[in-house]
Coordinates of C-alpha atoms in Angstrom, one line a residue:
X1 CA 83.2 88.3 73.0
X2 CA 79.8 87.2 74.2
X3 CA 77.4 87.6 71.2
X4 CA 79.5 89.9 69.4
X5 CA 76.7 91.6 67.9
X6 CA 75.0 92.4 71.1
X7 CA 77.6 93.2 73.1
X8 CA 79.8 95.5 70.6
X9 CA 76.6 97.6 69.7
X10 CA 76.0 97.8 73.8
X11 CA 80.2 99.4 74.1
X12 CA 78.9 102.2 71.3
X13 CA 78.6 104.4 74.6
X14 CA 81.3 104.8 76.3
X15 CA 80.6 104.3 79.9
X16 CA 82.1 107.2 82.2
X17 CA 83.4 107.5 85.5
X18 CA 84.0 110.5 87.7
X19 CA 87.1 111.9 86.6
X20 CA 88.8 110.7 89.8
X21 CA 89.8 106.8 89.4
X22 CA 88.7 106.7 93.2
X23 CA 85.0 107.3 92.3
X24 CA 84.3 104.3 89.8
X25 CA 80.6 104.1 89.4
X26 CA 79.6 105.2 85.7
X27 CA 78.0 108.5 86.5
X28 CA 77.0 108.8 83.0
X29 CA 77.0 108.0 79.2
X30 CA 78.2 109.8 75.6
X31 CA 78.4 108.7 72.6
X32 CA 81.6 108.1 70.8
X33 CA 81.2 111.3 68.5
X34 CA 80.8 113.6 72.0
X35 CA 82.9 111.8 74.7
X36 CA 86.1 113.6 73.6
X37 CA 85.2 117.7 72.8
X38 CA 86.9 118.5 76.1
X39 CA 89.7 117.9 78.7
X40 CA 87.3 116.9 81.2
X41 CA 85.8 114.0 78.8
X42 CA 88.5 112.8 78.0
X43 CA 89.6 112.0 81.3
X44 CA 86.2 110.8 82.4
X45 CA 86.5 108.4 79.3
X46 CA 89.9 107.4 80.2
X47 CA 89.0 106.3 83.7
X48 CA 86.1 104.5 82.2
X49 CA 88.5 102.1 80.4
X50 CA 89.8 101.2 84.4
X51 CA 86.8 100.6 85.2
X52 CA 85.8 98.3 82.5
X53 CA 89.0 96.6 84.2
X54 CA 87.3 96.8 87.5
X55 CA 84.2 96.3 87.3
X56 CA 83.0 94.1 84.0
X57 CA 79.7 92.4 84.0
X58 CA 78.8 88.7 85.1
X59 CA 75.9 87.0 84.7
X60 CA 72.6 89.2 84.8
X61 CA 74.6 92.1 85.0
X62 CA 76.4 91.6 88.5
X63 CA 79.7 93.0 89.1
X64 CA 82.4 90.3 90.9
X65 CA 85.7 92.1 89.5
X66 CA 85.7 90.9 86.3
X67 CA 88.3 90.8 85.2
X68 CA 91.1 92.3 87.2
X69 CA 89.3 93.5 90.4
X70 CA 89.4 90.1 91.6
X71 CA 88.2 87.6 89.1
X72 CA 91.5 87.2 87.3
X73 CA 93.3 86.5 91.3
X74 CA 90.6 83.9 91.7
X75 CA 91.1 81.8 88.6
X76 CA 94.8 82.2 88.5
X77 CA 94.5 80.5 92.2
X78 CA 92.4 77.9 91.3
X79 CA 94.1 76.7 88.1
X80 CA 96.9 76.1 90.3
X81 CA 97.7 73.4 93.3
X82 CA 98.6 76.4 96.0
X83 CA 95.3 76.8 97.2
X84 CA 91.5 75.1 97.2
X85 CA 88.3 76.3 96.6
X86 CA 86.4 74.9 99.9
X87 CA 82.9 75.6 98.2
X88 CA 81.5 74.7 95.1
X89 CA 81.6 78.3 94.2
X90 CA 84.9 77.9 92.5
X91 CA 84.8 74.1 91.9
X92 CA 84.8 74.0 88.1
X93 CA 87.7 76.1 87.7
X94 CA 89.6 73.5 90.4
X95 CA 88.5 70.6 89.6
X96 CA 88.6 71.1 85.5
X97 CA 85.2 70.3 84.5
X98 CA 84.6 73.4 82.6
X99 CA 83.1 73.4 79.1
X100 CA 82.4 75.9 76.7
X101 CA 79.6 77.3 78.7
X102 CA 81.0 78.0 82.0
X103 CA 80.0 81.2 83.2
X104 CA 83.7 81.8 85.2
X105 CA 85.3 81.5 82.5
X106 CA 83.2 82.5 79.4
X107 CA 82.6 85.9 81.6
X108 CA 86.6 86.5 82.3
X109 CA 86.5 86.2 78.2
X110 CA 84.4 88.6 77.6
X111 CA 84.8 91.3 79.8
X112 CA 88.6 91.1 79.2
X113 CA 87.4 92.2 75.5
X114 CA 85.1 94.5 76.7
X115 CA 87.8 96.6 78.5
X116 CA 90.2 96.3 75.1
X117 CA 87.2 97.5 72.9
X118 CA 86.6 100.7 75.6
X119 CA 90.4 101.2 75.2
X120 CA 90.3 101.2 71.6
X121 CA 87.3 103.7 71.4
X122 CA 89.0 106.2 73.3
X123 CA 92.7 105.3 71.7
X124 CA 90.5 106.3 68.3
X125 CA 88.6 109.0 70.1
X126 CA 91.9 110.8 71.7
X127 CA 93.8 110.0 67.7
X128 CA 91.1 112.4 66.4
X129 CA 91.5 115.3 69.1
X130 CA 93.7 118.3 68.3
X131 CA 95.9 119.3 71.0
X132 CA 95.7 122.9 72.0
X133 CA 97.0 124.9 75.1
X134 CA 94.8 123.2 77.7
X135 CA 95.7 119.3 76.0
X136 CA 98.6 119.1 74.9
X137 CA 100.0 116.4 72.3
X138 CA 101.8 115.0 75.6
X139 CA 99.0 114.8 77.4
X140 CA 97.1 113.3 74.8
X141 CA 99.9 110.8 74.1
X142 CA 99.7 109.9 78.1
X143 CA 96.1 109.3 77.5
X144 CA 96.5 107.0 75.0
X145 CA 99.5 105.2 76.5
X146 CA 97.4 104.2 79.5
X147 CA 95.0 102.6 77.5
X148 CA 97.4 100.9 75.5
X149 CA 98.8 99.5 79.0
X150 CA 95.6 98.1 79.7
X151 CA 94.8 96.9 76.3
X152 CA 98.1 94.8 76.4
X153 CA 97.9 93.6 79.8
X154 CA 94.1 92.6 79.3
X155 CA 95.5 90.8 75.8
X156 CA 98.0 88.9 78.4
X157 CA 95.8 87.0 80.3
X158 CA 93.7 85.6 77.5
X159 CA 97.2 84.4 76.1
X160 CA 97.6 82.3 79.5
X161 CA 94.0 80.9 79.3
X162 CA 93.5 80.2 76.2
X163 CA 96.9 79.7 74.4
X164 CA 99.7 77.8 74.5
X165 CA 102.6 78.9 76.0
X166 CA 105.2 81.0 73.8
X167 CA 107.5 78.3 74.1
X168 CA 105.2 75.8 72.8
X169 CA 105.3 76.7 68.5
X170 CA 104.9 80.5 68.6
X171 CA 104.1 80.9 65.2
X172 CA 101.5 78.4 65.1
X173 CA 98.5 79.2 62.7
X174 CA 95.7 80.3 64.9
X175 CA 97.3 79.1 68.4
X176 CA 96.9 82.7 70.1
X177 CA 93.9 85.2 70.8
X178 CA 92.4 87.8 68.3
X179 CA 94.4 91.1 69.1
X180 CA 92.1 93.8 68.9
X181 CA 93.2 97.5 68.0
X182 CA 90.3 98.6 66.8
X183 CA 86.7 99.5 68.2
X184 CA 84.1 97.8 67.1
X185 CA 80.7 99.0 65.8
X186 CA 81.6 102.7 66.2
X187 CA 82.2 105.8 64.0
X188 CA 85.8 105.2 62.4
X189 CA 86.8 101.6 64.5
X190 CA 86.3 98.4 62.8
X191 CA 82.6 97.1 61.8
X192 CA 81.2 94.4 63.1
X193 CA 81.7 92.0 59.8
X194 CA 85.7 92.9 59.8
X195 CA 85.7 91.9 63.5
X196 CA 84.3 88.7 62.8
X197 CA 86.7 87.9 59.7
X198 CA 90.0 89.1 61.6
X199 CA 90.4 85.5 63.5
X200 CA 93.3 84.1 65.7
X201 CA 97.0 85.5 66.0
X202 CA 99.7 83.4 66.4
X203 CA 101.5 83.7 70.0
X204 CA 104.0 84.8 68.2
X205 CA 102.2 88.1 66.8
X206 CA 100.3 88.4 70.3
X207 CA 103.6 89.1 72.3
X208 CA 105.1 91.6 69.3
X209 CA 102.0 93.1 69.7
X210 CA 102.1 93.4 73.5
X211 CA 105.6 95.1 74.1
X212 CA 104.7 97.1 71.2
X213 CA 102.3 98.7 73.4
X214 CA 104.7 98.4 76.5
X215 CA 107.0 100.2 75.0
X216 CA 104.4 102.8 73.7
X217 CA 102.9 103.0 77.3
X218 CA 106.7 103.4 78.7
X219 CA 107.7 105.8 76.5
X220 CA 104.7 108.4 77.4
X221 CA 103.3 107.6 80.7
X222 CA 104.6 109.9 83.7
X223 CA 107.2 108.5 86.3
X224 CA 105.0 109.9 88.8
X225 CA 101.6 111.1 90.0
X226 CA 100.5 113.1 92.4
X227 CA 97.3 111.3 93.2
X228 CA 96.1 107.9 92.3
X229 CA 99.7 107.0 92.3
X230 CA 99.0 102.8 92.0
X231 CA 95.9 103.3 90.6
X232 CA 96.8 104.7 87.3
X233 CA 99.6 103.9 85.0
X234 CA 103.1 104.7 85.3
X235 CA 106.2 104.2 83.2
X236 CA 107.6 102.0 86.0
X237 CA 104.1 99.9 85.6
X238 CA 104.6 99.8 81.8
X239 CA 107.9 98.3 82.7
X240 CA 106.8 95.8 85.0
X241 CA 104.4 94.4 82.9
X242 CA 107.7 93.8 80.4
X243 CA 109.3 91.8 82.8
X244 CA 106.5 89.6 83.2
X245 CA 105.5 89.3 79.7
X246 CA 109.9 88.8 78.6
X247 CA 109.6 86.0 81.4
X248 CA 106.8 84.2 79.6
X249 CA 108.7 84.4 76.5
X250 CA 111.8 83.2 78.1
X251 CA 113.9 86.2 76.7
X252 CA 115.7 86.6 79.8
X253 CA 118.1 89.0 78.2
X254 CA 115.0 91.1 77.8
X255 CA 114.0 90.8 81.0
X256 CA 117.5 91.9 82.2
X257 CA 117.0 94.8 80.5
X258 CA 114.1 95.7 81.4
X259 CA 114.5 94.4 85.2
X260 CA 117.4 96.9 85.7
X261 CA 115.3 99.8 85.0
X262 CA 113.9 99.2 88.0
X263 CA 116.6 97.6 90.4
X264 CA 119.8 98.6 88.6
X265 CA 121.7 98.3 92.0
X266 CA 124.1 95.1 92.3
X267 CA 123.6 94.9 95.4
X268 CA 120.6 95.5 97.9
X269 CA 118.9 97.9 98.9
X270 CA 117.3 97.6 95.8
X271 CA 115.1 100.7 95.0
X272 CA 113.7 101.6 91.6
X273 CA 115.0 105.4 90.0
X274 CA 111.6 105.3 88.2
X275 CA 109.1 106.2 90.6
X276 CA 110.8 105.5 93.5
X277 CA 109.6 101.6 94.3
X278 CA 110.7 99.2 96.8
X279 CA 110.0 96.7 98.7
X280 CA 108.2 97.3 102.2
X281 CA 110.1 96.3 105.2
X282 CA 107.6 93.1 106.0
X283 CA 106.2 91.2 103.6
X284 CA 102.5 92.3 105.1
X285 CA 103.7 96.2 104.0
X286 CA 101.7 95.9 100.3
X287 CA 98.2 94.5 102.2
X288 CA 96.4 95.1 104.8
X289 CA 96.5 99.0 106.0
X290 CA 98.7 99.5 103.5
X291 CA 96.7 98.4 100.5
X292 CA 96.1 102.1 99.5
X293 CA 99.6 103.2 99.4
X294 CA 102.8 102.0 100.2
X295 CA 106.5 101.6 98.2
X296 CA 106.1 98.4 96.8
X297 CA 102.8 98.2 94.8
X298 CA 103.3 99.6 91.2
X299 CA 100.2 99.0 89.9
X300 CA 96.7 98.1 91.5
X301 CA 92.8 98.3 90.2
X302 CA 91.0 100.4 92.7
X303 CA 88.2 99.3 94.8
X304 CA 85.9 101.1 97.3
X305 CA 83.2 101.1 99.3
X306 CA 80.8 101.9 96.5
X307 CA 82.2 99.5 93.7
X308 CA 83.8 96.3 94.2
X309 CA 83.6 92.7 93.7
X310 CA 80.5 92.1 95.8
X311 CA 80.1 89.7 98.6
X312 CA 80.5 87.1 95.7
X313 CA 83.5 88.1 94.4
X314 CA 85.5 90.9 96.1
X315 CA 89.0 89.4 96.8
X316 CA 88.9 89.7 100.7
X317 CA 85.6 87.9 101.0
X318 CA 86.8 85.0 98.6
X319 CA 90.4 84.6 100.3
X320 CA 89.5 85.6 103.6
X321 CA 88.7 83.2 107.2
X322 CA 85.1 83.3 108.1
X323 CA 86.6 84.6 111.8
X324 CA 87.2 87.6 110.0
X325 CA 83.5 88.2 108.3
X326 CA 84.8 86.6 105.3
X327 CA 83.3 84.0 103.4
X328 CA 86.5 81.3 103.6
X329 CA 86.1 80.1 100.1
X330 CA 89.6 79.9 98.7
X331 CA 92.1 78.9 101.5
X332 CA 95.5 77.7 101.2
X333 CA 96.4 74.6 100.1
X334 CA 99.1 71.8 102.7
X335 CA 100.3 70.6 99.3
X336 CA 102.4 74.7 99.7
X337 CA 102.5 75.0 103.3
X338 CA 104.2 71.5 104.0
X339 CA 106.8 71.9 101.3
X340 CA 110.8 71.5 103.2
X341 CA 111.4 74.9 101.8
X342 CA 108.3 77.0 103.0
X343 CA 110.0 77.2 106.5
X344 CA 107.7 77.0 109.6
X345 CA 109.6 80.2 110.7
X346 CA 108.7 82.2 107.6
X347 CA 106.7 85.3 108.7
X348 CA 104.2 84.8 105.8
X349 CA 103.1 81.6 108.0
X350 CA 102.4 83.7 111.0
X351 CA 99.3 85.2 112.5
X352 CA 99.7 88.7 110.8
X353 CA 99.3 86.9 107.3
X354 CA 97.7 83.9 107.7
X355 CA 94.2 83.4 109.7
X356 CA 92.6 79.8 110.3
X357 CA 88.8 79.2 109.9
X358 CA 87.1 77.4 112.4
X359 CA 86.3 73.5 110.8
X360 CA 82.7 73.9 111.8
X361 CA 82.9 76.9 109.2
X362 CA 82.7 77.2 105.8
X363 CA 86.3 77.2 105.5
X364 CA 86.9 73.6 107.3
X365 CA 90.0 73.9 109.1
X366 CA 92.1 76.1 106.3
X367 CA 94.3 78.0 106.5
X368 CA 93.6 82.1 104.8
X369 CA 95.9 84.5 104.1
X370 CA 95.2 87.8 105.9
X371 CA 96.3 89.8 102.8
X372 CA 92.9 91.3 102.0
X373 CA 91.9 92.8 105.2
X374 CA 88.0 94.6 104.6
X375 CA 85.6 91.7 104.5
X376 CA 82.7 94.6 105.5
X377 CA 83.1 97.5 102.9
X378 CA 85.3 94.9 100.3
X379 CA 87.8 98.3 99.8
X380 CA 90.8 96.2 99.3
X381 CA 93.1 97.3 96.2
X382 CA 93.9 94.7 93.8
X383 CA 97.3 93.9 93.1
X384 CA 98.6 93.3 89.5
X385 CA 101.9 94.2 89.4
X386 CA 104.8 95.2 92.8
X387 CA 108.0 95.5 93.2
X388 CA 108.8 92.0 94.5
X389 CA 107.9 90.4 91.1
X390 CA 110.2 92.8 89.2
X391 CA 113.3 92.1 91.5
X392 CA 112.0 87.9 91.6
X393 CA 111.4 88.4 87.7
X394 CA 114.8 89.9 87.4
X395 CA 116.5 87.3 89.4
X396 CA 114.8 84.1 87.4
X397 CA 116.3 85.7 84.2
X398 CA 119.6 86.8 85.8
X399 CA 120.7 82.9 87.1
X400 CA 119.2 81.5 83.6
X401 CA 121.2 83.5 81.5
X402 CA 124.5 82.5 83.8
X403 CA 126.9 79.9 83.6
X404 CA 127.4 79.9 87.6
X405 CA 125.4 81.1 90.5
X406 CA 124.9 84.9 89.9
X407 CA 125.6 87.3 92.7
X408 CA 123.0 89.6 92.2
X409 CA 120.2 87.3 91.6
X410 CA 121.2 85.7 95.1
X411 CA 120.8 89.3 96.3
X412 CA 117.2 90.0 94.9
X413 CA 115.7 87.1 95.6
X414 CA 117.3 87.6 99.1
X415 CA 115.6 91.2 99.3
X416 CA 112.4 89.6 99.3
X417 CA 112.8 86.6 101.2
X418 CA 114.3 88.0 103.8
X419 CA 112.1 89.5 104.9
X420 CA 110.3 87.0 106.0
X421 CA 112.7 84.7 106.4
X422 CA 114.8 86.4 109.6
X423 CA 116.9 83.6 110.7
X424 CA 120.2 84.0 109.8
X425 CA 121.4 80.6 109.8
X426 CA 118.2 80.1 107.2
X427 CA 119.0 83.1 104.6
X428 CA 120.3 81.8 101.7
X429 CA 124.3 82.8 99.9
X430 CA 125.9 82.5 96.7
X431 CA 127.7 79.3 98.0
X432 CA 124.2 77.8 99.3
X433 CA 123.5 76.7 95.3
X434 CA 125.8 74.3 93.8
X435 CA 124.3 75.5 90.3
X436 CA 122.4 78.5 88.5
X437 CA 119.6 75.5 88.5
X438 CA 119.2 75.3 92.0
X439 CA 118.9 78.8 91.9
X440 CA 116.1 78.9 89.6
X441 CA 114.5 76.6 91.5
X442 CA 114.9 78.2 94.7
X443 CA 113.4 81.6 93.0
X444 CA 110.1 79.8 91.6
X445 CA 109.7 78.5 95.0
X446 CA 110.2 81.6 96.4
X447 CA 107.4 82.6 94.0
X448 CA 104.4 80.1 95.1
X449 CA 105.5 81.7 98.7
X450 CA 105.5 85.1 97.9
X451 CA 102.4 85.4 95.6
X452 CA 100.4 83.1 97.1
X453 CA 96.5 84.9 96.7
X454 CA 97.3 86.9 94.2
X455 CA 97.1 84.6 91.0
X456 CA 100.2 84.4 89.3
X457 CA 100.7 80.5 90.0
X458 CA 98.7 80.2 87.0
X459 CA 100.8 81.9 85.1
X460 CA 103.7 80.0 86.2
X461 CA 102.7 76.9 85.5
X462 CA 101.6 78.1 82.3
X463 CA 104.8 79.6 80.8
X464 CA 107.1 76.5 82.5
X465 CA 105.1 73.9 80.7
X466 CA 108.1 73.5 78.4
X467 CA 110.8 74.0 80.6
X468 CA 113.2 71.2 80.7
X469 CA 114.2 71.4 84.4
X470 CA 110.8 72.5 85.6
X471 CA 107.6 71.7 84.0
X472 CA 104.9 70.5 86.4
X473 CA 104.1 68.4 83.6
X474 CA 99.9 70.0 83.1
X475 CA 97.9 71.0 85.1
X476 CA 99.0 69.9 88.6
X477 CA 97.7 67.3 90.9
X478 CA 95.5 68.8 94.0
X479 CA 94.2 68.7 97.5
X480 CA 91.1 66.9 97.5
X481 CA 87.9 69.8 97.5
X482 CA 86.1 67.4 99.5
X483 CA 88.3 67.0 102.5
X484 CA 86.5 67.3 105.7
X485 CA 88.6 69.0 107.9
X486 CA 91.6 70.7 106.8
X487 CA 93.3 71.6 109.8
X488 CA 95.4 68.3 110.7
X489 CA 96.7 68.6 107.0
X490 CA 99.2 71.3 107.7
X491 CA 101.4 69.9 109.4
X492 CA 104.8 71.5 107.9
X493 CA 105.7 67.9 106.6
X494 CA 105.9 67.1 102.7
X495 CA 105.4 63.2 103.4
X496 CA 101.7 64.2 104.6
X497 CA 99.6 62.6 102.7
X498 CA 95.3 63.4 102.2
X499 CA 92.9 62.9 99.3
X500 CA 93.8 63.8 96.0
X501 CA 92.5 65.2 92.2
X502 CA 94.4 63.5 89.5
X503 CA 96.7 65.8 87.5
X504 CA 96.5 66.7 84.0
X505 CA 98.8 66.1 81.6
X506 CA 100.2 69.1 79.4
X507 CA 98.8 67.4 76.1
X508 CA 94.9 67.2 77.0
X509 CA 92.8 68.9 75.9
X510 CA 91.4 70.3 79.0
X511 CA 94.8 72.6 79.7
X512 CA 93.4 75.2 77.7
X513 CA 90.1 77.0 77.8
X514 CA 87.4 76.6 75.3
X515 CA 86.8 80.0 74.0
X516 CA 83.0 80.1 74.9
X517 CA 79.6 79.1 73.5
X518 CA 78.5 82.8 73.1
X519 CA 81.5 83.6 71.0
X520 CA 81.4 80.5 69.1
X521 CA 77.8 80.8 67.9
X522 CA 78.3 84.2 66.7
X523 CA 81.4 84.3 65.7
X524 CA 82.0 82.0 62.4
X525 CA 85.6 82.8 62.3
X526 CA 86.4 81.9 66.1
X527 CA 84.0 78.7 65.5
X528 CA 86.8 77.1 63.1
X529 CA 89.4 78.4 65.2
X530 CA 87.4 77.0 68.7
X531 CA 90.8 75.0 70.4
X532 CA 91.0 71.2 69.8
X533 CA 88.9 68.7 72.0
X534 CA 86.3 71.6 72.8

């Protein structure tokens, strides 16, 4: 938390917006001892804690979608090999030469606490409420279980950044993130001192801590809504999130369990009984035109006209090809699109998704993915959890937890591949993996395909860094940021070589972030606990 001092007193308001998600300017602001004496409050204080995950502050004040409008997308790409920052504007992230001042990653820090501490206020604001006939005690519990949702989510990605993975000594004194459930500086939450004093979890207590309020936010959020239907929680969102955070863990009987909430078919079609989820016919269906609404997403952080990332951070004008108005800073990398298994046939290497910049441009000859479509108004949802992960999610666990090569796993990661993959002579069987490790395989890969733009290669990397069979071994090795001229370079052939950044080996220092200066100044507790080599 950047000067904890400052910036707690600054969340004893709790910033409002309109009581439809849609609208997410703050329109106003109460104090914690007013923001919850009616119905109407409360909700406006709810959607405030979405758009502290919209639209957190940067340097000077600006908004770039810190964290989950866009920013936490963009450093999950370029942590990763799959794609390259072409400009500078992303070049300490890529090329790891952060430090504990970085503004990229200091900012993701503390605006990721910023949204938990707005949660917390109004998890302690809606604790103190009476229900009565207009708010009932389910309605106040559906309240609280979204902000628990975004409380544990928001705890997840600091885990990845600046933690070891769970498979890496759990219990380790100190090795995970200060889980905050309490407010800070305000009536009845935590003061400032005790803040200070409460230190690092373990991993270990960090993911009890997380389902704990998965299983909360399951248990109490609708199947359903009538409006704002990806934009707000849902039980099938709470769910999701499980299967990602089980994965990390490696509980893949978890998983399983979870996973079949959603896709308990054996066979496809697969289609979720919880809110009615599944996959779009083309892989495009989620993006694009059909960013706003469509089968697939489960959960996205709205952005519109009036609020987004800015034409320095909204996700289309980062990932997009200056031929479309965009920007053409974060293009995709030939290390991806020449692997043997990304077939040049695949759809999701087709004009619809993928748009090359011109090499006098900014973009140098990449190659952009088309699946942020409004470079003008920067309107484009963003994506945290669909459908496809759950049934890929579910798959991964499914062939790890089996002696042989499991039928159903074949079948999910089928559903998804599919369609994009509409050869039939290139479609994969049960007999096309000798083992249930060459299934595995062939599901990550599917992965870096699938999700390519939308940040979870981090996140991969990050949770296989222990796996016998397939940790990258750090932080991999990457396209050169330098290069020229990109567009020679995909050439749908792995033995294509260019320049090169060295990898970085799983043991430096350098894997993990530094939690940042601001923090560590005021924050005595966090300056002991500040992660080794920083």
């Amino acid at each position: 938390m950047k000067n904890i001092k400052y910036y707690l007193a600054a969340i004893l308001v709790i910033l409002l917006a309109s009581c439809e998600v849609n609208d997410l300017q703050p329109q106003t602001a109460l104090s914690e001892t007013t923001a919850f004496e009616t119905p109407e409050r409360i909700e406006l204080a709810v959607a405030g804690v979405y758009d502290g995950g919209q639209s957190g502050f940067y340097l000077g004040g600006a908004v770039r979608g810190y964290p989950f409008g866009a920013a936490v997308h963009q450093q999950g790409d370029m942590r990763g090999e799959d794609m390259i920052s072409t400009q500078l504007f992303y070049a300490i992230t890529y090329e790891n030469t952060y430090d504990p001042t970085s503004p990229n990653n200091g900012f993701l820090w503390q605006t990721l606490y910023a949204m938990i501490n707005r949660a917390n206020i109004v998890i302690e604001g809606i604790k103190k409420t009476r229900p009565s006939a207009v708010l009932t005690q389910e309605k106040l519990n559906e309240y609280e279980a979204e902000c628990r949702f975004l409380r544990a989510i928001g705890h997840h990605f600091l885990l990845i950044h600046w933690s070891r993975p769970f498979s890496d000594n759990p219990t380790a004194p100190n090795g995970g993130v200060p889980y905050r459930t309490s407010s800070v500086g305000v009536v009845g939450g935590a003061s400032v001192d005790e803040a200070i004093a409460q230190g690092r979890n373990t991993v270990a207590e960090c993911y009890d801590k997380i389902i704990e309020d998965l299983n909360f936010a399951e248990t109490n959020l609708p199947a359903t809504r009538a409006t704002n239907r990806i934009t707000r929680a849902t039980r099938a969102a709470a769910i999701a999130a499980k299967t990602r955070v089980r994965l990390h863990q490696g509980r893949w009987q978890d998983v399983i369990t979870e996973g079949n909430k959603l896709a308990p078919q054996a066979t496809a079609p697969f289609s979720s009984p919880i809110g009615s989820h599944s996959l779009t016919a083309s892989p495009m269906g989620p993006f694009g035109a059909g960013n706003k609404n469509n089968s697939e997403s489960i959960f996205s952080i709205e952005n519109n006209d009036v609020d987004n990332g800015g034409v320095n951070g909204a996700l289309p004008t980062m990932y997009g090809s200056s031929a479309s108005g965009a920007r053409g800073i974060i293009c995709i990398s030939p290390i991806l699109w020449n692997q043997s298994w990304w077939l040049a046939s695949d759809l999701r290497k087709s004009a619809t998704m993928v748009q090359d910049d011109p090499v006098t441009a900014p973009g140098r000859g990449g190659k952009f993915t088309r699946k942020y479509a409004d470079a003008v108004t920067r309107t484009d949802n963003s994506p945290i959890f669909r459908y496809a992960e759950v049934l890929l999610n579910l798959a991964e666990a499914l062939a790890r937890n089996s002696s042989g090569v499991d039928p159903k796993a074949v079948a999910l990661l089928n559903a998804v591949r599919n369609r994009a993959v509409t050869n039939t002579a290139d479609q994969f069987t049960v007999s096309s993996f000798a083992t249930s490790t060459d299934l595995v395989r062939a599901i990550l890969q599917e992965r870096r395909i699938e999700f390519i733009g939308e940040g979870l290669r981090w996140g991969d990397i990050h949770r296989l860094s222990k796996d016998p069979n397939f940790d990258v071994g750090g932080i991999p090795a990457k396209a050169n940021r330098g290069i020229s001229n990109f567009a020679p370079l995909y050439t749908n052939n792995p033995a294509t070589t260019f320049p090169m950044q060295p990898a970085i080996p799983y043991a430096d220092f350098r894997f993990l972030w530094p939690i940042p200066s601001e923090e560590i100044v005021n924050n005595p507790t966090l300056a002991k606990q500040q992660n080794p080599g920083w």
